[in-house]
GROMACS .gro file of C-alpha atoms in nm:
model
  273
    1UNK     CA    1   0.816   0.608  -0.879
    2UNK     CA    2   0.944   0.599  -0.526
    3UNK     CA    3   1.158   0.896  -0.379
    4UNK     CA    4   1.451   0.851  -0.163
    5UNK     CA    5   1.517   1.077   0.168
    6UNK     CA    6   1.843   0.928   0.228
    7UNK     CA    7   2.016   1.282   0.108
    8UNK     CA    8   1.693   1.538   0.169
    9UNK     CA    9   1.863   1.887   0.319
   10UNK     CA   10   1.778   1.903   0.711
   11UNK     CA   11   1.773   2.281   0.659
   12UNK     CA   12   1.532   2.287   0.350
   13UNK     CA   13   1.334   2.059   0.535
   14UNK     CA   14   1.305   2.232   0.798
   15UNK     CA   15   1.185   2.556   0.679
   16UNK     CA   16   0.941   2.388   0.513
   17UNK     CA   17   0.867   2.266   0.854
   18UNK     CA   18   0.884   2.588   0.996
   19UNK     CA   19   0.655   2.683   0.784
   20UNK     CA   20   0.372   2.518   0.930
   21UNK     CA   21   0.469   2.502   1.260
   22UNK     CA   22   0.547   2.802   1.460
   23UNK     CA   23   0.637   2.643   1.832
   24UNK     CA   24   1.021   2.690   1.874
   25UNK     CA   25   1.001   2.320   2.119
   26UNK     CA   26   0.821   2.131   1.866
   27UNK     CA   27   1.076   2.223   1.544
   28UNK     CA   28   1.364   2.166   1.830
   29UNK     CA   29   1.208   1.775   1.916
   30UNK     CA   30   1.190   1.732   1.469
   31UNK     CA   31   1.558   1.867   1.460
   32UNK     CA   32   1.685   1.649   1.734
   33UNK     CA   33   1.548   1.357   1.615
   34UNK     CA   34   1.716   1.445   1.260
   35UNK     CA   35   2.014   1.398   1.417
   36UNK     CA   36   1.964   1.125   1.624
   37UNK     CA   37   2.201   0.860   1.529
   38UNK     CA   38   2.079   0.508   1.405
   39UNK     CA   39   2.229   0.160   1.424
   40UNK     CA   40   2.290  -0.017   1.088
   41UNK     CA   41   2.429  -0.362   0.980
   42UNK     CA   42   2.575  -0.366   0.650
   43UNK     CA   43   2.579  -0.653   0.396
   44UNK     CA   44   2.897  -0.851   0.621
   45UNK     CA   45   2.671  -0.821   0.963
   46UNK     CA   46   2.859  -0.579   1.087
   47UNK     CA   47   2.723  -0.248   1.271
   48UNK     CA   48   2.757   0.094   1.229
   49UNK     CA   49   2.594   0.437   1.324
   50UNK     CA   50   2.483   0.689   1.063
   51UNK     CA   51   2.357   0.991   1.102
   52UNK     CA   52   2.446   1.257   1.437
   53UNK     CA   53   2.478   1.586   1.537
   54UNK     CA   54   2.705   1.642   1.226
   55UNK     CA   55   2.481   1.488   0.996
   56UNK     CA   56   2.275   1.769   0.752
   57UNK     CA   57   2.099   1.542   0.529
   58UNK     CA   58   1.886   1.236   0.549
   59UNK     CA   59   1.607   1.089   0.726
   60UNK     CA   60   1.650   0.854   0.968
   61UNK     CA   61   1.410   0.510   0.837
   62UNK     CA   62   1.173   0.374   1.074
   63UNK     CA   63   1.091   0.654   1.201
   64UNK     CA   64   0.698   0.700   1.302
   65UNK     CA   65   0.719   1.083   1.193
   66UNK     CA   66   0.881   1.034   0.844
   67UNK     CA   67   0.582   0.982   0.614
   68UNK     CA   68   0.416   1.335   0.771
   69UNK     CA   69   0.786   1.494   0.739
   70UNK     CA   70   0.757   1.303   0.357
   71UNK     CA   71   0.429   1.427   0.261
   72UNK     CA   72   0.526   1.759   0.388
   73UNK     CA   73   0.835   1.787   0.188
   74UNK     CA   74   0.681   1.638  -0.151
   75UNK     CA   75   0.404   1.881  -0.144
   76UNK     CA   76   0.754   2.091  -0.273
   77UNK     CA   77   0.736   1.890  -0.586
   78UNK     CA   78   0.380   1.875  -0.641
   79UNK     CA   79   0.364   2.241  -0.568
   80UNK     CA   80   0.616   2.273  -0.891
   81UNK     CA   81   0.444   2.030  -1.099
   82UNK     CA   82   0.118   2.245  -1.052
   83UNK     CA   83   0.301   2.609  -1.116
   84UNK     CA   84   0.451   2.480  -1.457
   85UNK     CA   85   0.139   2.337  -1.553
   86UNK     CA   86   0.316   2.001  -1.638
   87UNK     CA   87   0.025   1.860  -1.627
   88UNK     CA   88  -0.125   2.035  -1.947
   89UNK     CA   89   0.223   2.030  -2.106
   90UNK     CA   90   0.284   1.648  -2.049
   91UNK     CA   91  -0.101   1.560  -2.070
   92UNK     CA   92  -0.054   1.366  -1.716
   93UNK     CA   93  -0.172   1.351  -1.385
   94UNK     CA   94   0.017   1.264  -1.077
   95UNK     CA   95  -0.105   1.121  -0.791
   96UNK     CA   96   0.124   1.103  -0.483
   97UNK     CA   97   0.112   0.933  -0.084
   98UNK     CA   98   0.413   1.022   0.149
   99UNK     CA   99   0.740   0.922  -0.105
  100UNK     CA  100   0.557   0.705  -0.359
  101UNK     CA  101   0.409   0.818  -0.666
  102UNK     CA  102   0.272   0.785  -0.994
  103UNK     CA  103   0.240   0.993  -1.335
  104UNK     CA  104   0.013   0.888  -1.589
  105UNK     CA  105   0.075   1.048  -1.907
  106UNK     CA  106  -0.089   1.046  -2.267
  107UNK     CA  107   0.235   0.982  -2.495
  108UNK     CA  108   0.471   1.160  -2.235
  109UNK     CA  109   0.558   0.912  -1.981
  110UNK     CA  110   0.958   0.923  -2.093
  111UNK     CA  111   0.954   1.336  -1.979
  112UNK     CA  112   0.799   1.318  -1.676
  113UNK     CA  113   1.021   1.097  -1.573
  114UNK     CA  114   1.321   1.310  -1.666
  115UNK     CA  115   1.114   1.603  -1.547
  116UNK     CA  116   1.067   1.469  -1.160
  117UNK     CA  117   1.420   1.319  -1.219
  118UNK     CA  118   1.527   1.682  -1.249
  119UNK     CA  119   1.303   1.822  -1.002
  120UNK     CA  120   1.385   1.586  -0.752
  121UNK     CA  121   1.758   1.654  -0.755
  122UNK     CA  122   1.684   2.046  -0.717
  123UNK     CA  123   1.526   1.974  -0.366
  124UNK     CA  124   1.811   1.756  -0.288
  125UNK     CA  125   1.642   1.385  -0.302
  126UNK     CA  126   1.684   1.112  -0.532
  127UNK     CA  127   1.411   0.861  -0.719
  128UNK     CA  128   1.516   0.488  -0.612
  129UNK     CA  129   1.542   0.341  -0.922
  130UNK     CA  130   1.483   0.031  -0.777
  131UNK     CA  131   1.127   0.082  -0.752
  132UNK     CA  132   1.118   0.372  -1.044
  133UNK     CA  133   0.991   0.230  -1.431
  134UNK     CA  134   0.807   0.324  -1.740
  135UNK     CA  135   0.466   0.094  -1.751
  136UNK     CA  136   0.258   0.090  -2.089
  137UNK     CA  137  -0.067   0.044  -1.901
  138UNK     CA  138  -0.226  -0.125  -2.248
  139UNK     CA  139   0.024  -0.369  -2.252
  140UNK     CA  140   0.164  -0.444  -1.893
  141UNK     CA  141   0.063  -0.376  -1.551
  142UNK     CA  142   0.173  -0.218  -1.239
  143UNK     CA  143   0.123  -0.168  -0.865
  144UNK     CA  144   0.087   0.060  -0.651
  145UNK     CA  145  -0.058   0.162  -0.341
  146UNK     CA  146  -0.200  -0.199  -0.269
  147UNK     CA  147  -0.372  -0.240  -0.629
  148UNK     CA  148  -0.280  -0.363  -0.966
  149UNK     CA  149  -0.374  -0.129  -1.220
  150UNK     CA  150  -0.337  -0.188  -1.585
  151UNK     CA  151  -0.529  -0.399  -1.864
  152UNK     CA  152  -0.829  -0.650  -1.749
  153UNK     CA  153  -1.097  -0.844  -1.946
  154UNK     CA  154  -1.452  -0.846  -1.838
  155UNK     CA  155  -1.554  -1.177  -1.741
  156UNK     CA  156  -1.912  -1.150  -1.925
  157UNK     CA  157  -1.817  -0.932  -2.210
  158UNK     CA  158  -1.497  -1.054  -2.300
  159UNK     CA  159  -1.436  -0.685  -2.358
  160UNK     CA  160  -1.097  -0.504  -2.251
  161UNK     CA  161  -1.040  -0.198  -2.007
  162UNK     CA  162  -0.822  -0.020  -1.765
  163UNK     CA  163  -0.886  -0.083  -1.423
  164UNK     CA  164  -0.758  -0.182  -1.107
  165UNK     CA  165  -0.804  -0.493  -0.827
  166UNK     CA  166  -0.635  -0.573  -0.524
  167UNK     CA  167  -0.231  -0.693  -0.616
  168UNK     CA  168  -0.145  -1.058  -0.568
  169UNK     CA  169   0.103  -0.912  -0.304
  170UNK     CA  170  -0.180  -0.760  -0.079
  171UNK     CA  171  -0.397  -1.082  -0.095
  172UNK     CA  172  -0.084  -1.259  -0.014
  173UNK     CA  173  -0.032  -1.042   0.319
  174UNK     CA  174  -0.335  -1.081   0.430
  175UNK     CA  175  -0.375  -1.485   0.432
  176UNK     CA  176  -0.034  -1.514   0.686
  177UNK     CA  177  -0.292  -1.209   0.906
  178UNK     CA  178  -0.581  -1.507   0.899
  179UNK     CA  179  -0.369  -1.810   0.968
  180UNK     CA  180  -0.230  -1.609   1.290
  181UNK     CA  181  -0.561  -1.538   1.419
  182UNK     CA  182  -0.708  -1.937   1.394
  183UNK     CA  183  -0.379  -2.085   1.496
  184UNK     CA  184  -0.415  -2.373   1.734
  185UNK     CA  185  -0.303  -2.232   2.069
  186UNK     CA  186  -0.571  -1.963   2.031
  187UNK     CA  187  -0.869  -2.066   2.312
  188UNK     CA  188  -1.072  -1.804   2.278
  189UNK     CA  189  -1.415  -1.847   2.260
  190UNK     CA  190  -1.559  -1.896   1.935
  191UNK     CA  191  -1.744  -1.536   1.944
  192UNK     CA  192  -1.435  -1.346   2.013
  193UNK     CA  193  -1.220  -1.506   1.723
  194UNK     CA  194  -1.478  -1.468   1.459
  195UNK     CA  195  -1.518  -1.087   1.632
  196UNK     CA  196  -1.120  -1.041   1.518
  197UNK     CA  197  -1.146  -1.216   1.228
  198UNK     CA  198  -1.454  -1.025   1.074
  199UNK     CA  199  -1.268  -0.713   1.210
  200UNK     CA  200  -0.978  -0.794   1.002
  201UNK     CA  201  -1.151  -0.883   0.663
  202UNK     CA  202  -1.416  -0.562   0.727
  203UNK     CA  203  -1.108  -0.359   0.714
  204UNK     CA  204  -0.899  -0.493   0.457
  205UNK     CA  205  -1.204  -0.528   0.206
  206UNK     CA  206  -1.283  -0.167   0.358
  207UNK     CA  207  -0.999  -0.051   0.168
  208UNK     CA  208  -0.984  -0.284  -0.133
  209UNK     CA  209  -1.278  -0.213  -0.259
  210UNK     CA  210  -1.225  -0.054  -0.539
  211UNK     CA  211  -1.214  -0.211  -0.912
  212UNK     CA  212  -1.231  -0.582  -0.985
  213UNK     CA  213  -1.228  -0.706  -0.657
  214UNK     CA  214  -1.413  -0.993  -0.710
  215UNK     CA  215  -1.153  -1.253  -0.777
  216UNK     CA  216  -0.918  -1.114  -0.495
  217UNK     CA  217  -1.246  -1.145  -0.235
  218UNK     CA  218  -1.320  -1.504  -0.347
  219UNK     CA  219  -0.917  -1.615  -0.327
  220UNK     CA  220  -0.963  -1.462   0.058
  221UNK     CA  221  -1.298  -1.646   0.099
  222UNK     CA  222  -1.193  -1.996   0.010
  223UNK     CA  223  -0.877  -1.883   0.242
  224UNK     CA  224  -1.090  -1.824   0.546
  225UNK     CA  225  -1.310  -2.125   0.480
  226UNK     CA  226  -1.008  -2.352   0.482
  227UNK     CA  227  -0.847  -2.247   0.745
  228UNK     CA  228  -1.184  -2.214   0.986
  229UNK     CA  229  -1.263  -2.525   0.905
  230UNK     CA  230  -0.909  -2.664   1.000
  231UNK     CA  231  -0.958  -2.440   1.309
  232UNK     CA  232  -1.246  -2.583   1.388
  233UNK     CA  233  -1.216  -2.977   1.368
  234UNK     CA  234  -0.914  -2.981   1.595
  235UNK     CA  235  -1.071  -2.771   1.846
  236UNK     CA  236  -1.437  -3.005   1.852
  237UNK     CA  237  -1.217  -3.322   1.773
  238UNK     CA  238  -1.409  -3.388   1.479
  239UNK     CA  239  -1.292  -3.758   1.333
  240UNK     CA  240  -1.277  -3.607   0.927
  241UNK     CA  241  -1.153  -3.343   0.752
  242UNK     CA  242  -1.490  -3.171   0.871
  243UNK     CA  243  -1.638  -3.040   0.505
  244UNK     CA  244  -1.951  -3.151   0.607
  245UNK     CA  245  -1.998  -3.024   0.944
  246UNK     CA  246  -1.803  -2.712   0.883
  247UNK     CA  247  -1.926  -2.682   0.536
  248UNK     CA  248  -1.852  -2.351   0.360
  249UNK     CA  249  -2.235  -2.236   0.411
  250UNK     CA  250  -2.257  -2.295   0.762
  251UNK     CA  251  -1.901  -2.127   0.825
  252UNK     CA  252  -2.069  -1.821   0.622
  253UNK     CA  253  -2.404  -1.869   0.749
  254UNK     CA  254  -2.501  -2.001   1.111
  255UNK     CA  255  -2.150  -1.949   1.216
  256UNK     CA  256  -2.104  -1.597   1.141
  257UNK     CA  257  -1.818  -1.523   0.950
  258UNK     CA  258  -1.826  -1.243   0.675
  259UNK     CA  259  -1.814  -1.376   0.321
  260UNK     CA  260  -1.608  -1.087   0.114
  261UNK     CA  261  -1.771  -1.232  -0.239
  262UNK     CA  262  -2.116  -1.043  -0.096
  263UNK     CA  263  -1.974  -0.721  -0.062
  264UNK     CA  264  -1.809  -0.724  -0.409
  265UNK     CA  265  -1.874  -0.417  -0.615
  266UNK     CA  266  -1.925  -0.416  -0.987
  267UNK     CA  267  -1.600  -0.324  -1.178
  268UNK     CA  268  -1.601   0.025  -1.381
  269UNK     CA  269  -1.645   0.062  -1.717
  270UNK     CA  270  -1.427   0.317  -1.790
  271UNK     CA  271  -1.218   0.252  -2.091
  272UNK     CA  272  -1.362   0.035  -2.255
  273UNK     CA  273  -1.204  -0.091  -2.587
   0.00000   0.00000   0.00000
């Protein structure tokens, strides 16, 4: 589920604000920018302003403050779900980051949803239905957060289990991220690009590392291979398409790039069917 700030109170907000912050100039910069008006185009091109010194609802998007003001304001809801022990009473668990979050529920997942539906509209936002479904996690999968969670298969064992791996969407961000860094027009020595491109894959498989992320980490490998090896041959003018010279073991051996298959964890066992 996904909230939507588009009609959040400026005043509730604030006090909740207020709350935590007690210097009068730094609630007065949050309250001005609250109102600052922001330049939208509309579905016929045309442009508009939303928002002002009038305005008393709404966040403006973009901004680099909103997910701390949307954290802030959806510790509200959790706050709620936590005094009426929904948890116990729905058998779930929520898990929340800034306006995106998800309940998982034993044979409840239709009332929490009416419940934060509810909820929700008491502090004066809205769930975007858009992005806002009921998932049988046996059956179908979902994302969130970067991951797929939902049903897998162990590769050895055949067996079946709930777990999680890196979403076709992330791996898919991440290859355009590669292809800028070994583009042709990029001269830098050969040290420095394989210094930003280890940098980039360190940190990406620094945070997808949980579940299954073997297939995700090979998908990125033979990725990086390809294009390093394209990278390469135009650079050193090499007369072939270079798969011997710039064979996959040299590009993730003598030449130093990191090979994401090697740092692959083993995938939980939790659940198991």
């Amino acid at each position: 589920m996904t909230a939507s700030f588009d009609t959040i109170p400026h005043d509730q907000l604030m006090g909740s604000v207020a709350r935590r912050i007690a210097d009068g100039d730094i609630l007065k910069l949050i309250k001005m920018w609250l109102k600052a008006p922001v330049e939208e185009t509309d579905g016929d091109g045309r442009k508009r302003l939303t928002g002002g010194k009038r305005s008393k609802q709404g966040t403006p998007q973009g901004g680099v403050i909103l997910p701390l003001l949307a954290n802030l304001y959806m510790n509200r809801f959790l706050k709620y779900w936590r005094l009426t022990e929904q948890g116990r009473k729905l058998k779930a668990y929520v898990v929340a980051y800034a306006d995106d979050f998800v309940i998982l529920s034993r044979g409840h997942a239709a009332e929490a949803k009416a419940w934060a539906r509810a909820v929700m509209t008491r502090l004066g936002l809205t769930l975007n239905e858009a992005k806002t479904s009921l998932r049988n996690a046996w059956r179908e999968r979902f994302n969130f957060l970067g991951y797929s969670f939902g049903l897998h298969h162990s590769p050895k064992s055949g067996r079946k289990y709930l777990g999680a791996n890196p979403s076709k969407k992330s791996v898919a961000r991440l290859k355009p991220r590669i292809s800028a860094i070994l583009h042709p027009g990029n001269i830098k020595p050969w040290s420095e690009v394989r210094m930003e491109l280890n940098r980039m894959l360190k940190g990406w498989a620094g945070y997808f590392n949980y579940g299954s992320c073997s297939p995700a980490y090979c998908a990125i490998d033979h990725h990086v291979a390809t294009r390093v090896r394209h990278f390469l041959v135009r650079r050193h003018k090499v007369p072939s398409l270079g798969t011997r010279r710039f064979s996959d073991e040299t590009i993730f051996g003598r030449l130093g790039v990191v090979r994401l298959r090697k740092l692959a964890r083993t995938p939980p066992t939790w659940a198991l069917v």
